[in-house]
Short mmCIF file of C-alpha atoms and ligand atoms in Angstrom, two decimals:
data_model
loop_
_atom_site.label_atom_id
_atom_site.label_comp_id
_atom_site.label_asym_id
_atom_site.label_seq_id
_atom_site.Cartn_x
_atom_site.Cartn_y
_atom_site.Cartn_z
CA MET K 260 93.09 55.74 104.81
CA THR K 261 92.30 58.80 106.92
CA ASP K 262 88.79 59.27 108.28
CA LEU K 263 87.43 62.81 107.88
CA ILE K 264 85.16 64.01 110.68
CA ASN K 265 82.26 66.44 110.33
CA PRO K 266 83.17 69.08 112.96
CA ALA K 267 79.51 69.87 113.68
CA THR K 268 78.37 66.27 114.29
CA GLU K 269 81.59 64.30 114.90
CA GLU K 270 80.40 61.76 112.31
CA VAL K 271 82.74 60.30 109.68
CA VAL K 272 82.14 62.07 106.35
CA ALA K 273 84.55 60.14 104.12
CA SER K 274 87.89 58.36 104.14
CA VAL K 275 90.74 59.50 101.95
CA GLN K 276 93.91 57.72 100.92
CA ALA K 277 97.08 59.65 101.74
CA THR K 278 99.56 59.95 98.85
CA ASP K 279 102.85 58.20 99.60
CA LEU K 280 106.30 59.42 98.64
CA ALA K 281 106.60 57.28 95.50
CA ALA K 282 103.23 58.51 94.26
CA VAL K 283 104.20 62.15 94.94
CA ASP K 284 107.39 61.72 92.94
CA ALA K 285 105.45 60.11 90.08
CA ALA K 286 102.92 62.96 90.09
CA ILE K 287 105.66 65.62 90.05
CA GLU K 288 107.33 63.78 87.17
CA ARG K 289 104.05 63.71 85.22
CA ALA K 290 103.50 67.43 85.94
CA HIS K 291 107.01 68.12 84.66
CA ILE K 292 106.31 66.21 81.42
CA ALA K 293 102.91 67.93 80.98
CA LEU K 294 104.57 71.34 81.22
CA ALA K 295 106.00 71.28 77.69
CA ALA K 296 102.58 71.04 76.04
CA TRP K 297 100.71 73.26 78.51
CA ARG K 298 103.02 76.23 78.14
CA GLU K 299 102.65 75.94 74.35
CA VAL K 300 98.82 76.10 74.42
CA ALA K 301 97.98 79.33 72.59
CA PRO K 302 97.10 82.14 75.03
CA GLY K 303 93.50 82.39 73.81
CA ASP K 304 93.01 78.64 74.14
CA ARG K 305 94.47 78.56 77.65
CA ALA K 306 92.11 81.41 78.55
CA ARG K 307 89.15 79.47 77.11
CA LEU K 308 90.07 76.34 79.12
CA LEU K 309 90.26 78.37 82.34
CA ARG K 310 86.83 79.88 81.61
CA LYS K 311 85.46 76.35 81.04
CA PHE K 312 86.96 75.32 84.39
CA ALA K 313 85.22 78.34 85.95
CA ASP K 314 81.91 77.27 84.36
CA ALA K 315 82.34 73.73 85.72
CA VAL K 316 82.91 75.14 89.22
CA ASP K 317 79.85 77.35 88.86
CA ALA K 318 77.69 74.39 87.79
CA ASP K 319 78.93 72.41 90.82
CA LEU K 320 78.77 75.33 93.27
CA GLU K 321 76.09 73.94 95.58
CA ASN K 322 77.77 70.52 95.72
CA LEU K 323 81.16 72.09 96.53
CA ALA K 324 79.57 74.25 99.21
CA ARG K 325 77.79 71.27 100.82
CA LEU K 326 81.06 69.29 100.80
CA GLU K 327 82.78 72.15 102.64
CA VAL K 328 80.00 72.36 105.21
CA ALA K 329 80.34 68.62 105.93
CA ASN K 330 84.15 68.47 105.88
CA SER K 331 85.09 71.82 107.45
CA GLY K 332 82.01 73.01 109.36
CA HIS K 333 81.84 76.25 107.37
CA THR K 334 78.48 77.96 107.33
CA ILE K 335 76.62 77.29 104.11
CA GLY K 336 76.59 81.02 103.31
CA ASN K 337 80.37 81.21 103.61
CA ALA K 338 80.89 77.95 101.72
CA ARG K 339 78.81 79.19 98.77
CA TRP K 340 80.89 82.39 98.73
CA GLU K 341 84.10 80.32 98.82
CA ALA K 342 83.10 78.12 95.86
CA GLY K 343 82.02 81.28 94.00
CA ASN K 344 85.42 82.78 94.79
CA VAL K 345 87.13 79.86 93.01
CA ARG K 346 84.94 80.48 89.95
CA ASP K 347 85.68 84.23 90.05
CA LEU K 348 89.44 83.67 90.39
CA LEU K 349 89.46 81.37 87.37
CA GLU K 350 87.52 83.93 85.33
CA TYR K 351 89.73 86.80 86.49
CA TYR K 352 93.00 85.00 85.71
CA ALA K 353 91.59 83.61 82.46
CA ALA K 354 92.33 87.12 81.19
CA ALA K 355 96.01 86.80 82.07
CA PRO K 356 97.39 84.48 79.33
CA GLU K 357 96.41 87.05 76.69
CA ARG K 358 97.87 89.92 78.70
CA LEU K 359 101.33 88.72 79.80
CA LEU K 360 102.68 91.59 77.79
CA GLY K 361 106.35 91.92 78.67
CA LYS K 362 108.14 95.13 77.69
CA GLN K 363 109.97 96.60 74.74
CA ILE K 364 112.85 98.61 76.18
CA PRO K 365 114.66 101.29 74.16
CA VAL K 366 118.37 100.41 73.89
CA ALA K 367 121.25 101.21 71.53
CA GLY K 368 122.07 98.90 68.64
CA GLY K 369 118.98 96.76 68.58
CA ILE K 370 115.64 95.79 70.04
CA ASP K 371 115.19 94.66 73.63
CA VAL K 372 112.14 92.72 74.77
CA THR K 373 111.13 90.91 77.94
CA PHE K 374 109.10 87.71 78.20
CA ASN K 375 107.21 86.39 81.22
CA GLU K 376 108.12 82.71 81.13
CA PRO K 377 106.36 80.09 83.26
CA LEU K 378 108.38 78.80 86.19
CA GLY K 379 107.65 75.10 85.72
CA VAL K 380 105.91 72.83 88.22
CA VAL K 381 104.38 74.83 91.09
CA GLY K 382 103.67 73.13 94.44
CA ILE K 383 100.80 74.61 96.45
CA ILE K 384 100.34 73.73 100.14
CA VAL K 385 96.97 74.66 101.64
CA PRO K 386 95.81 74.95 105.29
CA TRP K 387 92.46 73.69 106.59
CA ASN K 388 90.79 77.00 107.34
CA PHE K 389 89.82 78.11 103.80
CA PRO K 390 90.38 75.02 101.63
CA MET K 391 88.83 76.32 98.42
CA PRO K 392 89.83 80.00 98.14
CA ILE K 393 93.43 79.51 99.28
CA ALA K 394 93.92 76.67 96.79
CA ALA K 395 92.55 78.80 93.96
CA TRP K 396 94.60 81.91 94.87
CA GLY K 397 97.55 79.74 93.90
CA PHE K 398 96.36 77.47 91.11
CA ALA K 399 94.32 79.97 89.05
CA PRO K 400 97.17 82.44 88.36
CA ALA K 401 99.78 79.65 88.22
CA LEU K 402 97.89 77.76 85.50
CA ALA K 403 97.14 81.01 83.66
CA ALA K 404 100.86 81.81 83.47
CA GLY K 405 101.57 78.42 81.84
CA ASN K 406 102.77 76.43 84.85
CA THR K 407 101.60 72.98 85.88
CA VAL K 408 100.41 72.54 89.46
CA VAL K 409 100.60 69.92 92.18
CA LEU K 410 98.39 70.84 95.13
CA LYS K 411 98.36 69.44 98.64
CA PRO K 412 95.21 70.14 100.65
CA ALA K 413 95.33 70.03 104.45
CA GLU K 414 95.01 66.58 106.00
CA LEU K 415 91.70 67.48 107.64
CA THR K 416 89.99 69.12 104.67
CA PRO K 417 90.85 67.57 101.28
CA LEU K 418 87.35 66.94 99.85
CA THR K 419 86.69 70.17 97.94
CA ALA K 420 90.23 70.22 96.50
CA ILE K 421 89.79 66.65 95.24
CA ARG K 422 86.48 67.69 93.64
CA LEU K 423 88.14 70.73 92.01
CA GLY K 424 90.72 68.38 90.48
CA GLU K 425 87.91 66.32 88.93
CA LEU K 426 86.16 69.44 87.63
CA ALA K 427 89.37 70.67 85.98
CA LEU K 428 89.66 67.41 84.03
CA GLN K 429 85.97 67.49 83.08
CA ALA K 430 86.42 71.04 81.81
CA GLY K 431 89.22 69.95 79.48
CA ILE K 432 92.33 71.00 81.41
CA PRO K 433 94.78 68.36 80.12
CA ALA K 434 95.72 65.43 82.38
CA ASP K 435 98.61 66.10 84.82
CA VAL K 436 98.41 69.89 84.41
CA PHE K 437 96.55 70.22 87.73
CA GLN K 438 96.92 67.34 90.21
CA VAL K 439 95.56 67.20 93.75
CA LEU K 440 97.61 65.07 96.15
CA PRO K 441 96.01 64.61 99.57
CA GLY K 442 98.37 63.53 102.31
CA LYS K 443 100.71 64.55 105.07
CA GLY K 444 102.65 67.79 105.21
CA SER K 445 105.77 65.93 106.24
CA VAL K 446 105.51 63.67 103.17
CA VAL K 447 103.71 65.44 100.29
CA GLY K 448 104.38 69.05 101.30
CA GLN K 449 107.97 68.35 102.22
CA ARG K 450 108.60 66.69 98.85
CA PHE K 451 107.41 69.84 97.06
CA VAL K 452 110.21 71.60 98.93
CA THR K 453 112.93 69.05 98.15
CA HIS K 454 112.04 67.85 94.63
CA PRO K 455 114.16 69.74 92.10
CA ALA K 456 111.45 69.75 89.40
CA VAL K 457 109.16 71.86 91.63
CA ARG K 458 110.30 75.40 90.90
CA LYS K 459 108.07 77.32 93.31
CA VAL K 460 106.29 76.53 96.56
CA VAL K 461 103.22 78.51 97.55
CA PHE K 462 102.64 77.89 101.23
CA THR K 463 99.77 79.11 103.36
CA GLY K 464 99.76 78.04 106.98
CA SER K 465 101.43 78.64 110.30
CA THR K 466 104.50 80.86 110.69
CA GLU K 467 106.32 77.95 112.31
CA VAL K 468 105.94 75.61 109.31
CA GLY K 469 106.45 78.53 106.89
CA ARG K 470 109.85 79.19 108.41
CA GLN K 471 110.87 75.54 107.77
CA ILE K 472 109.56 75.72 104.18
CA MET K 473 111.56 78.88 103.51
CA ALA K 474 114.71 77.32 104.93
CA GLY K 475 114.13 74.16 102.85
CA CYS K 476 113.58 76.15 99.66
CA ALA K 477 116.88 77.98 100.21
CA ALA K 478 118.78 74.78 99.37
CA GLN K 479 117.65 75.05 95.72
CA ILE K 480 117.06 78.84 95.64
CA LYS K 481 113.47 77.77 95.08
CA ARG K 482 110.88 80.53 94.67
CA VAL K 483 108.52 80.71 97.61
CA THR K 484 105.43 82.64 98.61
CA LEU K 485 104.44 82.49 102.27
CA GLU K 486 101.01 83.44 103.64
CA LEU K 487 101.29 82.94 107.40
CA GLY K 488 99.60 83.87 110.63
CA GLY K 489 98.08 87.12 111.83
CA LYS K 490 97.22 88.93 115.07
CA ASN K 491 95.29 91.76 113.56
CA ALA K 492 94.14 94.96 115.24
CA ASN K 493 90.73 96.59 114.95
CA VAL K 494 91.36 100.20 116.03
CA VAL K 495 88.30 102.22 117.03
CA PHE K 496 88.81 105.99 117.41
CA ALA K 497 86.44 108.14 119.46
CA ASP K 498 85.33 110.09 116.38
CA ALA K 499 84.10 106.92 114.59
CA ASP K 500 80.56 105.66 114.19
CA ILE K 501 80.80 103.71 117.47
CA GLU K 502 77.46 101.93 116.96
CA LYS K 503 78.59 100.54 113.62
CA ALA K 504 82.09 99.70 114.87
CA ALA K 505 80.63 97.70 117.78
CA ALA K 506 77.93 96.01 115.69
CA THR K 507 80.45 94.79 113.10
CA ALA K 508 83.38 93.93 115.40
CA PRO K 509 82.11 90.37 116.16
CA TYR K 510 81.96 89.55 112.44
CA GLY K 511 85.49 90.92 111.97
CA VAL K 512 86.82 88.26 114.32
CA PHE K 513 84.28 85.44 114.72
CA ASP K 514 83.68 84.72 111.04
CA ASN K 515 84.72 81.12 110.30
CA ALA K 516 84.80 80.68 114.10
CA GLY K 517 87.87 82.93 114.24
CA GLN K 518 89.89 80.44 112.17
CA ASP K 519 90.96 83.19 109.84
CA CYS K 520 94.45 84.63 109.41
CA CYS K 521 92.75 88.03 108.95
CA ALA K 522 90.60 87.79 112.11
CA ARG K 523 90.62 91.13 113.95
CA SER K 524 91.43 89.45 117.25
CA ARG K 525 92.73 92.53 119.07
CA ILE K 526 90.22 95.35 119.45
CA LEU K 527 91.79 98.67 120.48
CA VAL K 528 89.33 101.35 121.62
CA GLN K 529 90.06 104.99 122.46
CA ARG K 530 89.65 105.37 126.20
CA SER K 531 87.01 108.12 126.06
CA VAL K 532 84.54 105.75 124.32
CA PHE K 533 85.74 102.46 125.82
CA ASP K 534 82.80 101.92 128.21
CA ARG K 535 80.23 102.89 125.60
CA PHE K 536 81.86 100.52 123.07
CA MET K 537 81.77 97.60 125.53
CA GLU K 538 78.08 98.28 126.31
CA LEU K 539 77.32 98.04 122.59
CA LEU K 540 79.64 95.08 121.95
CA GLU K 541 77.97 92.78 124.47
CA PRO K 542 74.58 92.43 122.69
CA ALA K 543 76.37 92.28 119.33
CA VAL K 544 78.45 89.29 120.50
CA GLN K 545 75.45 87.60 122.07
CA GLY K 546 73.55 88.12 118.83
CA VAL K 547 75.97 86.05 116.74
CA VAL K 548 74.00 83.00 115.59
CA VAL K 549 76.13 79.93 116.39
CA GLY K 550 74.84 76.52 115.35
CA ASP K 551 74.22 74.05 112.54
CA PRO K 552 76.43 75.29 109.69
CA ALA K 553 74.05 73.84 107.10
CA ASP K 554 71.31 76.23 108.26
CA ASP K 555 71.06 79.37 106.09
CA THR K 556 70.67 81.64 109.12
CA THR K 557 73.78 80.41 110.99
CA GLU K 558 76.62 82.92 111.29
CA MET K 559 79.25 80.82 113.06
CA GLY K 560 79.94 77.09 113.06
CA PRO K 561 82.21 74.81 115.10
CA LEU K 562 86.00 74.66 115.30
CA ILE K 563 87.74 72.24 112.95
CA SER K 564 88.67 69.46 115.42
CA ALA K 565 88.63 68.34 119.04
CA SER K 566 92.35 68.96 119.36
CA HIS K 567 92.07 72.48 117.96
CA ARG K 568 89.23 73.20 120.38
CA SER K 569 91.43 72.22 123.32
CA THR K 570 94.21 74.49 121.98
CA VAL K 571 91.76 77.40 121.79
CA ALA K 572 90.32 76.62 125.23
CA GLY K 573 93.87 76.65 126.63
CA TYR K 574 94.05 80.42 126.03
CA ILE K 575 91.31 80.99 128.61
CA GLU K 576 93.23 80.39 131.82
CA PRO K 577 91.67 80.45 135.31
CA SER K 578 93.07 83.98 135.80
CA THR K 579 91.77 85.27 132.43
CA ARG K 580 89.20 88.07 132.78
CA VAL K 581 86.34 87.16 130.44
CA ALA K 582 84.11 90.22 129.86
CA PHE K 583 81.28 88.23 128.26
CA ARG K 584 80.59 85.33 125.95
CA GLY K 585 78.19 84.48 123.18
CA ASN K 586 76.38 81.21 122.64
CA ALA K 587 77.34 77.76 121.46
CA PRO K 588 75.28 74.56 121.12
CA ALA K 589 75.70 71.69 123.57
CA GLY K 590 76.11 68.08 122.41
CA PRO K 591 78.28 66.69 119.63
CA GLY K 592 80.50 69.02 117.62
CA PHE K 593 83.63 71.03 118.37
CA TRP K 594 81.84 74.13 119.62
CA PHE K 595 83.38 77.12 121.33
CA PRO K 596 81.39 80.27 122.15
CA PRO K 597 82.48 83.74 121.00
CA THR K 598 84.54 85.01 123.92
CA VAL K 599 85.60 88.57 124.79
CA VAL K 600 88.65 88.96 127.04
CA LEU K 601 89.99 91.98 128.97
CA PRO K 602 93.71 91.13 129.16
CA SER K 603 95.79 92.06 132.18
CA SER K 604 99.03 92.68 130.26
CA PRO K 605 100.25 93.07 126.65
CA THR K 606 102.36 89.95 127.17
CA ASP K 607 99.39 87.67 128.00
CA ARG K 608 99.43 84.70 125.61
CA VAL K 609 95.93 85.55 124.45
CA VAL K 610 97.16 88.99 123.29
CA ALA K 611 100.52 87.94 121.89
CA GLU K 612 99.68 84.67 120.06
CA GLU K 613 97.35 83.82 117.22
CA VAL K 614 94.48 81.95 118.93
CA PHE K 615 92.78 80.95 115.65
CA GLY K 616 89.44 80.62 117.41
CA PRO K 617 86.51 82.85 118.46
CA VAL K 618 88.42 84.78 121.13
CA VAL K 619 89.00 88.54 121.03
CA THR K 620 90.80 90.89 123.41
CA VAL K 621 89.74 94.49 123.99
CA VAL K 622 92.16 97.13 125.29
CA PRO K 623 91.98 100.93 125.65
CA PHE K 624 94.39 103.42 124.07
CA GLU K 625 94.97 107.13 124.67
CA ASP K 626 95.67 108.78 121.31
CA GLU K 627 96.66 108.12 117.71
CA ARG K 628 100.29 107.54 118.53
CA ASP K 629 99.42 105.09 121.30
CA ALA K 630 97.03 103.22 118.99
CA VAL K 631 99.71 102.77 116.31
CA ARG K 632 102.26 101.65 118.91
CA ILE K 633 99.96 98.98 120.36
CA ALA K 634 98.72 97.79 116.96
CA ASN K 635 102.29 97.36 115.70
CA ASP K 636 103.47 95.62 118.87
CA THR K 637 103.43 92.16 117.29
CA ASP K 638 105.67 90.01 115.08
CA TYR K 639 102.74 89.61 112.69
CA GLY K 640 101.55 92.11 110.06
CA LEU K 641 98.79 90.69 107.92
CA SER K 642 95.67 92.84 108.11
CA GLY K 643 93.69 95.22 110.29
CA SER K 644 90.85 97.71 110.46
CA LEU K 645 90.49 101.27 111.65
CA TRP K 646 87.34 103.13 112.43
CA THR K 647 87.35 106.92 112.19
CA ASN K 648 85.43 109.67 110.40
CA ASP K 649 88.56 111.81 110.05
CA LEU K 650 89.96 111.25 106.56
CA GLY K 651 93.41 112.61 107.44
CA ARG K 652 93.64 110.27 110.41
CA ALA K 653 92.46 107.31 108.32
CA LEU K 654 95.31 107.91 105.87
CA ARG K 655 97.95 108.69 108.52
CA VAL K 656 97.16 105.59 110.55
CA SER K 657 96.86 103.37 107.44
CA ARG K 658 100.36 104.41 106.42
CA ALA K 659 101.74 103.93 109.95
CA LEU K 660 100.36 100.42 110.53
CA GLU K 661 102.76 97.60 109.66
CA ALA K 662 100.30 95.32 107.88
CA GLY K 663 99.65 94.31 104.28
CA ASN K 664 95.86 94.64 104.13
CA LEU K 665 93.92 97.37 105.87
CA SER K 666 90.33 98.47 105.76
CA VAL K 667 88.85 101.74 106.95
CA ASN K 668 85.34 101.58 108.44
CA SER K 669 84.93 97.96 107.36
CA HIS K 670 86.51 94.56 107.90
CA SER K 671 87.26 93.56 104.36
CA SER K 672 90.66 91.96 103.65
CA VAL K 673 90.53 89.70 100.67
CA ARG K 674 89.28 90.80 97.29
CA TYR K 675 90.66 88.95 94.31
CA TRP K 676 91.17 92.21 92.40
CA THR K 677 93.66 93.53 94.96
CA PRO K 678 97.04 92.33 96.27
CA PHE K 679 97.08 90.29 99.47
CA GLY K 680 99.95 89.34 101.78
CA GLY K 681 101.76 90.08 104.99
CA PHE K 682 104.40 92.32 106.50
CA LYS K 683 106.92 90.97 109.02
CA GLN K 684 106.33 87.33 110.06
CA SER K 685 102.92 87.18 108.36
CA GLY K 686 104.51 86.26 105.09
CA LEU K 687 106.57 86.90 102.03
CA GLY K 688 105.34 87.96 98.59
CA ARG K 689 101.86 88.89 97.43
CA GLU K 690 99.01 86.96 95.91
CA LEU K 691 95.93 88.04 93.94
CA GLY K 692 95.34 91.34 92.17
CA PRO K 693 96.37 92.44 88.70
CA ASP K 694 99.97 91.23 89.17
CA GLY K 695 99.00 87.81 90.58
CA ALA K 696 100.02 85.83 87.48
CA LEU K 697 103.40 87.58 87.29
CA ALA K 698 104.39 85.93 90.57
CA PHE K 699 104.34 82.64 88.62
CA THR K 700 106.75 83.80 85.93
CA GLU K 701 110.42 84.56 85.44
CA VAL K 702 111.30 87.68 83.49
CA LYS K 703 113.51 86.86 80.53
CA ASN K 704 115.32 89.67 78.72
CA VAL K 705 116.24 89.25 75.04
CA PHE K 706 118.38 91.68 73.07
CA ILE K 707 118.28 91.44 69.25
CA ALA K 708 121.05 93.26 67.41
CA THR K 709 119.87 95.29 64.42
CA THR K 710 123.24 96.48 63.23
P1 LIG Q 903 100.00 74.33 109.21
O1 LIG Q 903 101.19 75.18 109.04
O2 LIG Q 903 100.00 73.32 110.30
O3 LIG Q 903 99.70 73.49 107.87
C1 LIG Q 903 99.50 74.12 106.64
C2 LIG Q 903 99.77 73.12 105.53
O4 LIG Q 903 101.16 72.77 105.55
C3 LIG Q 903 99.01 71.81 105.65
O5 LIG Q 903 98.62 71.37 104.36
C4 LIG Q 903 100.07 70.87 106.24
O6 LIG Q 903 99.83 69.53 105.91
C5 LIG Q 903 101.32 71.38 105.57
N1 LIG Q 903 102.56 71.05 106.29
C6 LIG Q 903 102.74 70.84 107.62
N2 LIG Q 903 104.02 70.56 107.89
C7 LIG Q 903 104.70 70.61 106.71
C8 LIG Q 903 106.06 70.43 106.35
N3 LIG Q 903 107.00 70.14 107.25
N4 LIG Q 903 106.39 70.59 105.05
C9 LIG Q 903 105.46 70.90 104.12
N5 LIG Q 903 104.14 71.07 104.41
C10 LIG Q 903 103.77 70.93 105.70
O7 LIG Q 903 98.78 75.32 109.32
P2 LIG Q 903 97.23 75.00 109.58
O8 LIG Q 903 97.08 74.68 111.03
O9 LIG Q 903 96.70 74.04 108.57
O10 LIG Q 903 96.57 76.42 109.24
C11 LIG Q 903 96.46 77.44 110.17
C12 LIG Q 903 97.51 78.50 109.96
O11 LIG Q 903 97.45 79.01 108.63
C13 LIG Q 903 97.31 79.72 110.84
O12 LIG Q 903 98.51 80.14 111.41
C14 LIG Q 903 96.78 80.78 109.88
O13 LIG Q 903 97.01 82.10 110.28
C15 LIG Q 903 97.50 80.43 108.63
N6 LIG Q 903 96.81 81.00 107.47
C16 LIG Q 903 97.37 82.07 106.80
C17 LIG Q 903 96.72 82.64 105.71
C18 LIG Q 903 97.30 83.79 104.94
O14 LIG Q 903 96.89 83.99 103.81
N7 LIG Q 903 98.24 84.55 105.49
C19 LIG Q 903 95.50 82.12 105.32
C20 LIG Q 903 94.95 81.06 106.03
C21 LIG Q 903 95.64 80.50 107.10
#
């Protein structure tokens, strides 16, 4: 049994049994057997079951949100949004079974059609930072496309995933079509990679583990989607609404205590407005409400664990120039205040590595070309923001940045209607959006002779 700790109080919330190897194999075998019937469920009936699952999530929304607050330290406002996101994803992809249209391709001598066939058993491996949405980005489209799913939540944050598994059954999703297997990455996650009946692995987590998963999947030419780390730039041009850019910058990086692959953790500001931006940023950072995540007015909660807090703290070395900090409660809980750093060099660890905590660096740039060069000077390429009132510049810079998800004059990254994923070492493949379910299918081409 593993004890789960509330990151805001350090109290034990629950204990969960880790799935052992034999139980993982048995679950994958059951998922494989369940596939035959699930893929044959008529498209309209599969759609109806997914909508019922969405309704069950909606009815349980407050409970799911409270579980996430206790297990993960998410603010209650965020946790409600996250549970609502699961509901919305299920509703959105409930439309997919009836719309996996395939193609009819004109050819000589017959009729040619394509089918989008399910892959089989899909293994989904989830990190601890957004337990509900990241699970659902995988399981909603995978189930819609006729696959069965085995899902491994992160060791630290399995409670909402376990609850979602119960809700699926209550809603009428047949047994073994969607199974949640809490446990270790090296046991449960690794078995998804090596078990031949698992035909695709959807992995979200660190680039380091993602690289191992990709290498492991190569042995069976197993399909893989990787959603990995990010070191995202927030580029503020002198012609932008500087007040708005400064007021929103803290929320672009400190949301979820910076434990967000899309956190805009490198702010780049055009030199002519740098001092003015910093003057405006300081009260904005100090205004971030950090405290009890269960309180409706709280904007930032604690870090996930004591060990993660010491990793984050390790990025602030004695020589690090801290411009200013926000607040954090004293007493129990894994708190770390919002922290703004003026780095001394582009190779400082705090600039080059994903901190995954409430730490942001701010650096000046000269012109558009310089901004693009600095923003792209990273192995990552997940998301980013740019602030400008020049439409031509917004488009030029958006096209020049090597990142999968950009926002102009805002910090939005993830919308379930639009594709999400990374360039470079931030990942492989795309999730969400209108083509999300297709990523869980193989295209089959069938030619029928007519002569
Ligand atoms: P992690 O890589 O340590 O773990 C992620 C998951 O993989 C966990 O469930 C873990 O148990 C499992 N795992 C670990 N070792 C494994 C192995 N050898 N085989 C199979 N599974 C294994 O990551 P984390 O610390 O939980 O999450 C933080 C990371 O996730 C950050 O780097 C963050 O940027 C990234 N992330 C990316 C996205 C995205 O969409 N791009 C979203 C959220 C988080």
